[in-house]
Short mmCIF file of C-alpha atoms and ligand atoms in Angstrom, two decimals:
data_model
loop_
_atom_site.label_atom_id
_atom_site.label_comp_id
_atom_site.label_asym_id
_atom_site.label_seq_id
_atom_site.Cartn_x
_atom_site.Cartn_y
_atom_site.Cartn_z
CA MET G 125 0.00 0.00 0.00
CA ALA G 126 1.08 3.55 -0.68
CA LYS G 127 -0.37 6.91 0.26
CA VAL G 128 -1.32 9.41 -2.43
CA THR G 129 -2.43 12.96 -1.70
CA PHE G 130 -4.68 14.87 -4.09
CA LYS G 131 -4.65 18.66 -3.79
CA GLN G 132 -7.74 20.39 -5.14
CA PRO G 133 -7.59 23.85 -6.77
CA ASP G 134 -9.36 25.27 -3.69
CA GLY G 135 -6.56 24.03 -1.44
CA THR G 136 -8.27 21.02 0.17
CA GLU G 137 -6.11 17.93 0.39
CA THR G 138 -7.24 14.31 0.56
CA THR G 139 -4.92 11.42 1.20
CA VAL G 140 -5.92 7.94 0.05
CA GLU G 141 -4.35 4.50 0.37
CA ALA G 142 -3.70 2.69 -2.87
CA ALA G 143 -2.38 -0.77 -3.63
CA ALA G 144 0.84 -1.09 -5.58
CA GLY G 145 0.07 -1.70 -9.24
CA VAL G 146 -3.06 0.41 -9.57
CA THR G 147 -2.72 3.74 -11.35
CA VAL G 148 -3.03 7.14 -9.73
CA MET G 149 -6.17 7.65 -11.85
CA GLU G 150 -7.69 4.43 -10.51
CA ALA G 151 -6.82 5.43 -6.94
CA ALA G 152 -8.67 8.70 -7.56
CA LYS G 153 -11.73 7.02 -9.10
CA ILE G 154 -12.03 4.31 -6.40
CA ASN G 155 -12.04 7.09 -3.81
CA LEU G 156 -14.49 9.25 -5.80
CA MET G 157 -12.00 12.10 -6.00
CA SER G 158 -13.46 15.09 -7.80
CA GLY G 159 -11.64 16.64 -10.73
CA ILE G 160 -10.42 13.39 -12.32
CA GLU G 161 -12.80 12.39 -15.08
CA ALA G 162 -10.96 9.62 -16.93
CA GLU G 163 -13.51 9.34 -19.74
CA CYS G 164 -11.55 6.64 -21.55
CA GLY G 165 -10.99 4.49 -18.49
CA GLY G 166 -7.22 4.67 -18.51
CA ALA G 167 -6.41 3.97 -22.14
CA CYS G 168 -4.40 7.16 -22.59
CA ALA G 169 -7.03 8.27 -25.07
CA CYS G 170 -8.85 11.21 -23.48
CA ALA G 171 -6.54 13.40 -21.36
CA THR G 172 -9.28 13.97 -18.78
CA CYS G 173 -7.17 12.48 -15.96
CA HIS G 174 -4.61 15.31 -16.15
CA VAL G 175 -2.71 16.17 -12.92
CA TYR G 176 0.28 18.28 -11.90
CA ILE G 177 2.94 16.37 -10.00
CA ASP G 178 4.20 18.08 -6.84
CA ALA G 179 7.70 19.48 -7.49
CA ASN G 180 9.22 17.12 -4.91
CA TRP G 181 7.96 14.07 -6.80
CA VAL G 182 8.63 14.96 -10.40
CA GLU G 183 11.86 13.00 -10.47
CA LYS G 184 10.33 9.82 -9.02
CA THR G 185 7.28 9.78 -11.28
CA GLY G 186 9.42 10.47 -14.31
CA LYS G 187 8.54 12.06 -17.64
CA PRO G 188 5.63 11.11 -19.90
CA ASN G 189 6.46 8.79 -22.77
CA GLU G 190 5.78 9.86 -26.34
CA MET G 191 2.18 8.58 -26.47
CA GLU G 192 1.33 10.37 -23.22
CA GLU G 193 3.09 13.56 -24.35
CA ASP G 194 0.97 13.51 -27.54
CA MET G 195 -2.19 13.00 -25.51
CA LEU G 196 -1.24 15.92 -23.24
CA ASP G 197 -1.83 18.13 -26.29
CA PHE G 198 -5.53 17.58 -25.56
CA ALA G 199 -5.30 18.76 -21.96
CA PHE G 200 -5.83 22.32 -20.79
CA ASP G 201 -3.17 24.46 -19.12
CA VAL G 202 -0.35 21.95 -19.51
CA ARG G 203 2.76 22.62 -17.43
CA GLU G 204 6.24 21.13 -17.01
CA THR G 205 4.86 18.96 -14.21
CA SER G 206 1.81 17.72 -16.14
CA ARG G 207 1.10 13.99 -16.34
CA LEU G 208 -1.88 11.84 -17.20
CA SER G 209 -2.65 10.07 -13.94
CA CYS G 210 -3.73 6.85 -15.68
CA GLN G 211 -0.15 6.44 -16.86
CA ILE G 212 1.42 6.49 -13.39
CA LYS G 213 1.50 3.14 -11.60
CA ILE G 214 1.65 3.24 -7.84
CA SER G 215 4.58 1.49 -6.20
CA ASP G 216 6.32 1.57 -2.81
CA GLU G 217 8.70 4.06 -4.39
CA LEU G 218 5.80 6.48 -4.78
CA ASP G 219 4.50 6.14 -1.20
CA GLY G 220 3.58 9.69 -0.13
CA LEU G 221 3.09 11.02 -3.68
CA VAL G 222 1.40 14.42 -3.93
CA VAL G 223 -0.47 15.48 -7.05
CA GLU G 224 -2.47 18.58 -7.83
CA VAL G 225 -5.80 18.36 -9.65
CA PRO G 226 -6.16 21.06 -12.32
CA GLU G 227 -8.92 23.63 -12.21
CA LYS G 228 -10.54 22.15 -15.29
CA GLN G 229 -10.23 18.91 -17.25
CA PHE G 230 -11.73 20.36 -20.46
CA MET N 177 -18.16 0.56 -48.80
CA SER N 178 -20.63 2.93 -50.49
CA VAL N 179 -20.03 6.38 -49.15
CA VAL N 180 -22.70 8.85 -50.09
CA GLN N 181 -21.08 12.24 -50.50
CA GLY N 182 -22.84 15.44 -49.48
CA THR N 183 -26.32 14.89 -50.84
CA ASP N 184 -28.18 17.95 -52.10
CA GLN N 185 -29.86 20.08 -49.50
CA GLY N 186 -33.36 18.81 -48.93
CA GLU N 187 -32.91 15.55 -50.82
CA VAL N 188 -35.10 12.75 -49.49
CA ILE N 189 -33.75 9.22 -49.11
CA GLU N 190 -36.29 6.44 -48.63
CA THR N 191 -35.09 3.21 -47.06
CA ASP N 192 -36.10 0.33 -44.78
CA VAL N 193 -33.87 1.25 -41.87
CA VAL N 194 -31.74 4.18 -40.84
CA ILE N 195 -28.99 3.40 -38.36
CA ILE N 196 -27.80 6.40 -36.36
CA GLY N 197 -24.12 5.80 -35.56
CA ALA N 198 -21.57 3.73 -37.47
CA GLY N 199 -19.74 2.39 -34.42
CA PRO N 200 -19.08 -1.35 -34.09
CA VAL N 201 -22.66 -2.01 -33.03
CA GLY N 202 -24.25 0.00 -35.85
CA LEU N 203 -21.98 -1.83 -38.30
CA PHE N 204 -22.93 -5.27 -37.02
CA ALA N 205 -26.61 -4.30 -37.15
CA VAL N 206 -26.18 -4.02 -40.93
CA PHE N 207 -25.20 -7.68 -40.95
CA GLU N 208 -28.08 -8.95 -38.84
CA LEU N 209 -30.60 -6.84 -40.78
CA GLY N 210 -29.05 -7.88 -44.08
CA LEU N 211 -29.56 -11.57 -43.30
CA LEU N 212 -33.26 -10.76 -43.00
CA ASP N 213 -33.35 -8.91 -46.35
CA ILE N 214 -33.42 -5.48 -44.78
CA LYS N 215 -31.38 -2.68 -46.28
CA ALA N 216 -29.86 0.07 -44.17
CA HIS N 217 -28.37 3.54 -44.41
CA LEU N 218 -25.88 4.58 -41.72
CA ILE N 219 -25.27 8.15 -40.61
CA ASP N 220 -22.33 9.30 -38.49
CA ILE N 221 -20.97 12.68 -37.52
CA LEU N 222 -17.45 11.26 -37.81
CA ASP N 223 -15.70 11.11 -41.17
CA LYS N 224 -15.21 7.35 -40.93
CA PRO N 225 -16.81 4.17 -39.57
CA GLY N 226 -15.89 2.49 -36.27
CA GLY N 227 -17.16 4.89 -33.58
CA GLN N 228 -15.09 4.84 -30.40
CA CYS N 229 -12.93 1.98 -31.68
CA ALA N 230 -11.73 3.97 -34.67
CA GLU N 231 -11.70 7.43 -33.14
CA LEU N 232 -10.43 6.83 -29.61
CA TYR N 233 -8.32 3.71 -29.72
CA PRO N 234 -7.59 2.53 -33.28
CA GLU N 235 -4.25 1.00 -32.33
CA LYS N 236 -5.07 -0.37 -28.90
CA PRO N 237 -5.83 -4.06 -28.47
CA ILE N 238 -9.24 -5.45 -27.48
CA TYR N 239 -9.11 -8.89 -25.84
CA ASP N 240 -12.76 -9.75 -25.25
CA ILE N 241 -14.27 -10.15 -28.70
CA PRO N 242 -15.38 -13.79 -28.95
CA ALA N 243 -13.04 -15.85 -31.15
CA LEU N 244 -10.66 -12.92 -31.72
CA PRO N 245 -8.12 -13.28 -28.90
CA GLU N 246 -6.59 -9.92 -29.80
CA VAL N 247 -7.73 -7.27 -32.25
CA SER N 248 -7.10 -3.53 -32.43
CA GLY N 249 -9.90 -0.97 -32.54
CA GLN N 250 -9.22 -0.32 -36.22
CA GLY N 251 -8.73 -4.04 -36.89
CA LEU N 252 -12.18 -4.80 -35.48
CA THR N 253 -13.70 -2.02 -37.59
CA ASP N 254 -12.03 -3.34 -40.75
CA ARG N 255 -13.27 -6.86 -40.08
CA LEU N 256 -16.81 -5.67 -39.49
CA LEU N 257 -16.69 -3.72 -42.76
CA GLU N 258 -15.55 -6.88 -44.53
CA GLN N 259 -18.31 -8.91 -42.90
CA ILE N 260 -21.08 -6.51 -43.93
CA LYS N 261 -19.78 -5.93 -47.44
CA PRO N 262 -22.31 -8.32 -49.08
CA PHE N 263 -25.12 -6.08 -47.85
CA ASP N 264 -23.63 -2.92 -49.37
CA PRO N 265 -24.86 -0.43 -46.78
CA ALA N 266 -24.89 3.27 -47.68
CA PHE N 267 -22.73 5.42 -45.40
CA HIS N 268 -23.36 9.11 -44.78
CA PHE N 269 -20.40 10.60 -42.91
CA ASN N 270 -19.85 14.07 -41.45
CA GLU N 271 -23.56 14.39 -40.82
CA ARG N 272 -25.33 14.54 -37.50
CA VAL N 273 -28.93 13.45 -37.14
CA ASP N 274 -30.63 16.42 -35.54
CA ARG N 275 -34.33 15.69 -35.89
CA LEU N 276 -36.42 12.56 -35.71
CA LYS N 277 -40.21 12.58 -35.98
CA ARG N 278 -43.05 10.21 -36.78
CA LEU N 279 -44.94 10.74 -40.03
CA GLU N 280 -48.67 10.21 -40.47
CA ASP N 281 -48.12 7.04 -42.48
CA GLY N 282 -46.32 5.53 -39.46
CA ARG N 283 -42.82 5.88 -40.88
CA TYR N 284 -40.11 8.05 -39.37
CA GLU N 285 -38.44 11.09 -40.85
CA LEU N 286 -34.91 12.07 -39.91
CA GLU N 287 -33.06 15.23 -40.80
CA THR N 288 -29.34 15.83 -40.55
CA ASP N 289 -27.46 19.05 -39.90
CA ALA N 290 -26.56 19.03 -43.58
CA GLY N 291 -30.23 19.07 -44.51
CA THR N 292 -30.45 15.48 -45.81
CA ILE N 293 -33.84 13.92 -45.11
CA PHE N 294 -34.41 10.20 -44.61
CA ARG N 295 -37.70 8.36 -44.43
CA ALA N 296 -37.66 4.88 -42.94
CA LYS N 297 -39.97 2.34 -41.36
CA VAL N 298 -37.48 1.56 -38.64
CA VAL N 299 -34.84 3.65 -36.87
CA VAL N 300 -31.96 2.03 -35.02
CA ILE N 301 -30.20 4.32 -32.58
CA ALA N 302 -26.65 3.02 -32.23
CA ALA N 303 -25.32 6.34 -31.01
CA GLY N 304 -22.91 4.93 -28.41
CA GLY N 305 -21.69 7.55 -25.98
CA GLY N 306 -23.32 10.19 -28.15
CA SER N 307 -22.07 12.19 -31.08
CA PHE N 308 -18.41 13.09 -31.20
CA THR N 309 -18.16 16.83 -30.62
CA PRO N 310 -15.10 19.09 -30.63
CA LYS N 311 -13.73 19.86 -27.16
CA ARG N 312 -14.35 23.41 -26.01
CA PRO N 313 -11.38 24.98 -24.23
CA PRO N 314 -12.51 26.00 -20.73
CA LEU N 315 -11.75 29.68 -21.34
CA LYS N 316 -13.91 32.30 -19.70
CA ASP N 317 -16.77 33.51 -21.94
CA ILE N 318 -15.67 31.43 -24.93
CA GLU N 319 -19.30 30.50 -25.62
CA LYS N 320 -20.08 34.18 -26.29
CA PHE N 321 -17.65 34.15 -29.21
CA GLU N 322 -18.75 30.81 -30.65
CA GLY N 323 -20.34 30.94 -34.08
CA LYS N 324 -19.16 34.52 -34.61
CA SER N 325 -15.41 34.46 -34.02
CA VAL N 326 -14.66 31.04 -32.56
CA PHE N 327 -15.26 27.96 -34.70
CA TYR N 328 -14.49 24.30 -34.14
CA THR N 329 -14.84 23.24 -37.75
CA VAL N 330 -14.50 25.09 -41.01
CA ARG N 331 -17.80 24.92 -42.84
CA ARG N 332 -17.16 27.91 -45.09
CA MET N 333 -13.65 29.03 -45.90
CA GLU N 334 -14.93 32.50 -46.82
CA GLU N 335 -15.57 33.08 -43.12
CA PHE N 336 -11.77 33.36 -42.74
CA ARG N 337 -10.92 35.49 -45.76
CA ASP N 338 -9.04 38.69 -44.87
CA ARG N 339 -9.20 37.81 -41.19
CA ASP N 340 -6.54 37.58 -38.51
CA VAL N 341 -6.76 33.88 -37.89
CA LEU N 342 -5.42 32.04 -34.84
CA ILE N 343 -5.38 28.25 -34.97
CA VAL N 344 -4.55 26.27 -31.84
CA GLY N 345 -3.39 22.65 -31.84
CA GLY N 346 -0.67 20.31 -33.06
CA GLY N 347 -2.48 17.57 -34.94
CA ASP N 348 -3.58 17.11 -38.54
CA SER N 349 -6.75 19.21 -38.29
CA ALA N 350 -4.80 22.20 -36.99
CA LEU N 351 -2.01 21.92 -39.54
CA ASP N 352 -4.29 21.16 -42.49
CA TRP N 353 -6.37 24.25 -41.80
CA VAL N 354 -3.29 26.40 -41.29
CA LEU N 355 -2.14 25.41 -44.77
CA SER N 356 -5.57 25.82 -46.40
CA LEU N 357 -6.50 29.13 -44.79
CA GLN N 358 -3.11 30.85 -44.78
CA PRO N 359 -3.39 32.00 -48.44
CA ILE N 360 -6.74 33.74 -47.90
CA ALA N 361 -6.30 35.03 -44.34
CA LYS N 362 -5.04 38.52 -43.59
CA SER N 363 -2.68 36.99 -41.05
CA MET N 364 -2.20 33.46 -39.79
CA THR N 365 -0.88 32.37 -36.40
CA LEU N 366 -0.50 28.79 -35.27
CA MET N 367 -0.21 28.19 -31.58
CA HIS N 368 0.77 24.95 -29.90
CA ARG N 369 1.94 24.13 -26.42
CA ARG N 370 5.23 22.61 -27.58
CA ASP N 371 7.47 22.78 -30.63
CA ASP N 372 6.62 19.22 -31.59
CA PHE N 373 3.67 18.24 -33.74
CA ARG N 374 1.60 15.08 -34.06
CA ALA N 375 0.53 16.09 -37.55
CA ALA N 376 1.90 14.47 -40.70
CA PRO N 377 5.58 15.45 -41.15
CA HIS N 378 5.08 16.95 -44.61
CA SER N 379 2.41 19.38 -43.34
CA VAL N 380 4.72 20.36 -40.48
CA GLN N 381 7.48 21.01 -43.02
CA GLN N 382 5.19 23.16 -45.17
CA MET N 383 4.10 25.11 -42.10
CA ARG N 384 7.72 25.71 -41.05
CA ALA N 385 8.55 26.90 -44.55
CA LEU N 386 5.74 29.47 -44.37
CA VAL N 387 7.03 30.61 -40.99
CA GLY N 388 10.54 30.85 -42.48
CA ALA N 389 9.19 33.00 -45.32
CA GLU N 390 7.40 35.19 -42.75
CA LYS N 391 4.02 34.38 -44.26
CA MET N 392 2.68 33.22 -40.89
CA ARG N 393 3.64 33.02 -37.23
CA LEU N 394 4.21 30.07 -34.96
CA VAL N 395 3.75 30.75 -31.26
CA ILE N 396 4.64 28.17 -28.64
CA GLY N 397 2.27 28.71 -25.75
CA GLN N 398 -1.28 28.31 -24.48
CA VAL N 399 -4.26 30.63 -24.67
CA SER N 400 -5.28 31.90 -21.23
CA GLU N 401 -7.82 34.59 -22.07
CA LEU N 402 -9.98 35.86 -24.91
CA LYS N 403 -10.69 39.56 -25.36
CA GLY N 404 -13.37 41.22 -27.43
CA ASN N 405 -16.92 42.53 -27.39
CA ASP N 406 -20.33 41.34 -28.51
CA GLY N 407 -19.03 38.02 -29.71
CA LEU N 408 -16.36 39.65 -31.84
CA LEU N 409 -12.91 38.53 -30.85
CA ALA N 410 -10.14 41.13 -30.78
CA SER N 411 -7.20 39.28 -29.30
CA ALA N 412 -6.06 36.28 -27.30
CA THR N 413 -3.75 36.41 -24.33
CA VAL N 414 -1.14 33.71 -24.51
CA LYS N 415 1.01 32.21 -21.81
CA THR N 416 4.44 31.40 -23.18
CA LYS N 417 7.53 29.98 -21.49
CA THR N 418 8.84 33.47 -20.87
CA GLY N 419 5.68 35.32 -19.95
CA GLU N 420 2.56 36.66 -21.57
CA GLU N 421 1.90 37.82 -25.08
CA THR N 422 -1.09 39.20 -26.96
CA VAL N 423 -2.04 37.75 -30.31
CA VAL N 424 -4.34 39.95 -32.36
CA CYS N 425 -7.02 37.77 -33.93
CA ASP N 426 -10.65 37.98 -34.97
CA ARG N 427 -11.07 34.30 -35.84
CA LEU N 428 -10.05 31.43 -33.56
CA LEU N 429 -10.04 27.74 -34.41
CA PRO N 430 -9.19 25.56 -31.40
CA PHE N 431 -8.43 21.88 -32.18
CA PHE N 432 -8.30 19.90 -28.95
CA GLY N 433 -9.79 16.65 -30.14
CA LEU N 434 -13.26 15.27 -29.68
CA THR N 435 -15.40 14.25 -26.78
CA MET N 436 -18.71 12.36 -26.76
CA LYS N 437 -21.86 14.31 -25.97
CA LEU N 438 -25.35 12.82 -26.03
CA GLY N 439 -26.43 15.63 -28.33
CA PRO N 440 -29.68 15.63 -30.30
CA VAL N 441 -30.80 12.14 -29.12
CA ALA N 442 -32.13 13.93 -26.03
CA ASP N 443 -34.55 16.00 -28.12
CA TRP N 444 -36.48 13.21 -29.82
CA GLY N 445 -39.11 12.69 -27.16
CA LEU N 446 -37.81 9.28 -26.10
CA ASN N 447 -37.77 8.20 -22.48
CA LEU N 448 -34.27 8.75 -21.12
CA HIS N 449 -32.61 7.47 -17.99
CA GLU N 450 -29.34 9.20 -17.03
CA ASN N 451 -28.66 10.10 -20.65
CA LEU N 452 -29.30 6.53 -21.82
CA VAL N 453 -32.26 5.13 -23.70
CA PRO N 454 -34.16 2.43 -21.78
CA VAL N 455 -35.14 -0.61 -23.85
CA ASP N 456 -36.66 -4.02 -23.26
CA THR N 457 -34.37 -7.03 -23.48
CA GLU N 458 -36.42 -9.02 -25.95
CA LYS N 459 -36.40 -6.61 -28.89
CA PHE N 460 -34.29 -3.67 -27.67
CA GLU N 461 -37.08 -1.32 -28.66
CA THR N 462 -37.50 2.13 -27.08
CA SER N 463 -40.66 3.76 -25.75
CA GLU N 464 -41.58 4.39 -29.42
CA GLY N 465 -42.52 1.37 -31.52
CA GLY N 466 -40.17 1.03 -34.49
CA ILE N 467 -37.33 2.94 -32.84
CA PHE N 468 -34.68 0.64 -31.40
CA ALA N 469 -31.60 1.46 -29.34
CA ILE N 470 -28.59 -0.87 -29.28
CA GLY N 471 -25.02 -0.67 -28.03
CA ASP N 472 -23.62 1.78 -25.49
CA ILE N 473 -26.56 4.17 -25.84
CA ASN N 474 -29.16 1.87 -24.30
CA THR N 475 -29.83 0.71 -20.76
CA TYR N 476 -31.68 -2.21 -19.17
CA PRO N 477 -31.20 -4.22 -16.00
CA GLY N 478 -27.80 -5.88 -16.16
CA LYS N 479 -26.54 -3.87 -19.15
CA LEU N 480 -22.81 -4.17 -19.81
CA LYS N 481 -21.27 -1.53 -22.07
CA LEU N 482 -19.33 -4.01 -24.14
CA ILE N 483 -19.10 -4.50 -27.88
CA LEU N 484 -20.14 -8.10 -27.36
CA SER N 485 -23.44 -7.06 -25.74
CA GLY N 486 -24.17 -4.69 -28.61
CA PHE N 487 -23.74 -7.51 -31.14
CA HIS N 488 -26.30 -9.66 -29.32
CA GLU N 489 -28.70 -6.73 -29.11
CA ALA N 490 -28.38 -6.17 -32.87
CA ALA N 491 -29.42 -9.75 -33.62
CA LEU N 492 -32.58 -9.58 -31.53
CA MET N 493 -33.47 -6.09 -32.73
CA ALA N 494 -33.29 -7.26 -36.36
CA ARG N 495 -35.97 -9.91 -35.82
CA LYS N 496 -38.46 -7.39 -34.49
CA ALA N 497 -37.50 -4.87 -37.19
CA HIS N 498 -38.36 -7.57 -39.74
CA SER N 499 -41.94 -7.64 -38.49
CA TYR N 500 -42.30 -3.91 -39.24
CA ILE N 501 -40.64 -4.05 -42.63
CA HIS N 502 -41.96 -7.32 -43.99
CA PRO N 503 -45.14 -7.77 -41.92
CA ASP N 504 -46.50 -10.39 -44.28
CA LYS N 505 -43.37 -12.57 -44.29
CA LYS N 506 -42.81 -15.29 -41.75
CA LEU N 507 -39.40 -15.34 -40.17
CA LEU N 508 -37.60 -18.69 -40.10
CA PHE N 509 -34.74 -19.39 -37.76
CA GLN N 510 -31.71 -20.38 -39.82
CA TYR N 511 -28.01 -21.02 -39.40
CA THR N 512 -25.52 -19.35 -41.73
CA THR N 513 -23.62 -22.68 -41.76
CA SER N 514 -26.43 -24.65 -43.34
CA SER N 515 -28.98 -22.30 -44.89
CA SER N 516 -28.48 -21.98 -48.62
CA SER N 517 -30.66 -18.88 -48.73
CA LEU N 518 -28.52 -17.11 -46.12
CA GLN N 519 -25.38 -18.19 -47.95
CA LYS N 520 -26.73 -16.68 -51.16
CA LYS N 521 -27.24 -13.36 -49.42
CA LEU N 522 -23.70 -13.53 -48.10
CA GLY N 523 -22.45 -14.20 -51.61
CA VAL N 524 -20.69 -17.43 -50.63
CA ARG N 525 -22.93 -19.64 -52.79
CA ASP N 526 -24.50 -18.91 -56.18
C1 FAD D 717 -10.30 3.30 -24.63
C2 FAD D 717 -11.46 2.35 -24.72
C3 FAD D 717 -11.24 0.99 -24.65
C4 FAD D 717 -12.31 0.08 -24.77
N1 FAD D 717 -12.07 -1.26 -24.71
C5 FAD D 717 -13.10 -2.14 -24.87
C6 FAD D 717 -12.88 -3.56 -24.83
O1 FAD D 717 -11.75 -4.02 -24.62
N2 FAD D 717 -13.95 -4.39 -25.04
C7 FAD D 717 -15.22 -3.92 -25.25
O2 FAD D 717 -16.14 -4.71 -25.44
N3 FAD D 717 -15.45 -2.58 -25.26
C8 FAD D 717 -14.43 -1.70 -25.07
N4 FAD D 717 -14.68 -0.34 -25.07
C9 FAD D 717 -16.07 0.11 -25.25
C10 FAD D 717 -16.50 0.02 -26.70
O3 FAD D 717 -15.64 0.80 -27.52
C11 FAD D 717 -17.92 0.49 -26.82
O4 FAD D 717 -18.74 -0.39 -26.07
C12 FAD D 717 -18.39 0.49 -28.27
O5 FAD D 717 -17.62 1.38 -29.05
C13 FAD D 717 -19.86 0.83 -28.36
O6 FAD D 717 -20.22 0.76 -29.70
P1 FAD D 717 -21.45 1.56 -30.26
O7 FAD D 717 -21.50 1.22 -31.70
O8 FAD D 717 -22.62 1.32 -29.39
O9 FAD D 717 -21.11 3.11 -30.06
P2 FAD D 717 -19.86 4.04 -30.46
O10 FAD D 717 -18.65 3.26 -30.73
O11 FAD D 717 -19.83 5.06 -29.39
O12 FAD D 717 -20.34 4.71 -31.82
C14 FAD D 717 -21.45 5.56 -31.86
C15 FAD D 717 -21.36 6.46 -33.06
O13 FAD D 717 -22.57 7.18 -33.19
C16 FAD D 717 -22.30 8.47 -33.64
N5 FAD D 717 -23.43 9.33 -33.30
C17 FAD D 717 -24.01 9.51 -32.08
N6 FAD D 717 -25.05 10.35 -32.17
C18 FAD D 717 -25.14 10.71 -33.47
C19 FAD D 717 -26.01 11.56 -34.21
N7 FAD D 717 -27.03 12.22 -33.62
N8 FAD D 717 -25.79 11.72 -35.53
C20 FAD D 717 -24.76 11.06 -36.15
N9 FAD D 717 -23.92 10.24 -35.51
C21 FAD D 717 -24.10 10.06 -34.19
C22 FAD D 717 -21.02 8.83 -32.92
O14 FAD D 717 -20.34 9.87 -33.59
C23 FAD D 717 -20.26 7.50 -32.94
O15 FAD D 717 -19.39 7.40 -34.04
C24 FAD D 717 -13.63 0.56 -24.94
C25 FAD D 717 -13.86 1.95 -25.01
C26 FAD D 717 -12.79 2.84 -24.89
C27 FAD D 717 -13.04 4.32 -24.98
S1 FES D 718 -8.08 8.17 -18.34
FE1 FES D 718 -8.17 8.82 -20.38
S2 FES D 718 -6.15 9.46 -20.71
FE2 FES D 718 -6.09 8.84 -18.66
#
């Protein structure tokens, strides 16, 4: 199990427990986190699971691959720290991960 | 595949069945109807068949189609097209069915946004998650500019003549329109969030050549605000790596892909439950006799939104549709393996 914290645009923070192997998007959906839509169910085909990775975690989560980078073109207000949360698998390494939910998912 | 190109405004097409949506389920419905001697026209707002499979995940594998251990979204679409070929369905792409009403003679009349009119005894709604619609950037007040200064598709190129045009995006739609509109626009700016494009390499090259020749601008950044009055755009504020910039523009074309919206289906007077069309599980008919709903668009106790379920629904729907279209003909149950009449229809026996 690993802890993941979701920061909402209004400042509220929610920490959830997630099993290793599930994606950050799935952890959000299981816990009914608002602001993560995930229309395509994690197929890297919709860009509605966009998050910003907390600066302290950017190195551990790594950079998007080419397919994800292409899909990020369909997200709104993309930043250096942008990722699609369905493409990040939770592992012990990522225990404590903090991500920020964008104001809008499109 | 018979693709019917832009029929004349107001033309009337008479047919047995109109299928709304050419996703996997609409395509397979052609097969099941065809076996029962029923001819169909298919209408889709997309420019190609395959629905979600072709638009959202053409290259991704599907593992739960019976007897196909692995097939891609496009692969499944191609196989369905091959399977329905003997029935030569007529496809109408780039058209959205906007209106559906019952005529006095009991048939249904449908009208598309392009003005094509269909009359049919049976309507099959295979609209999936709804019609694919361009994504609207969540910019403040953008809806006030839509239709006057902000467009998501180019219906009339003249709309852009002698205008300061800003196109946003990095895929083929964005690049294709940059290249087509640049010669007639007063000024052309392409904006994308990164200096890397998904579009076909030769269009990217052509665009870069125009930038090199100072015939257009390329701005790497993202729109953060629109400015203007009474629906008339004056400029866009752009966030770039180094700060903010203003791009003067009176026409904006944002290309951020498509999303599925229920759309006009909601306006046809059918019972709806949470944006889905309730049907029975014997015939998959809606609250209106002669209008069926199959695939992702319908709901009933136990419904699974799977392609497999849609195929089953199509088979049962076709039998009831037969009773409306050929009321005087008795329907026999036959196997394609052994029925010579079915094999004739499939063109595998003379
Ligand atoms: C990423 C992803 C992966 C998936 N993986 C699987 C899987 O492994 N197995 C599985 O079984 N399913 C899978 N699905 C679900 C599957 O794709 C859908 O169940 C299937 O596409 C539904 O088919 P359909 O024909 O009912 O609708 P759709 O495929 O949604 O097609 C409906 C079509 O109707 C058109 N339309 C709607 N309204 C109108 C209108 N008014 N006028 C004109 N056209 C209209 C739309 O533009 C669309 O093209 C997946 C879906 C996604 C997004
Ligand atoms: S859920 Fe669709 S891209 Fe992540």
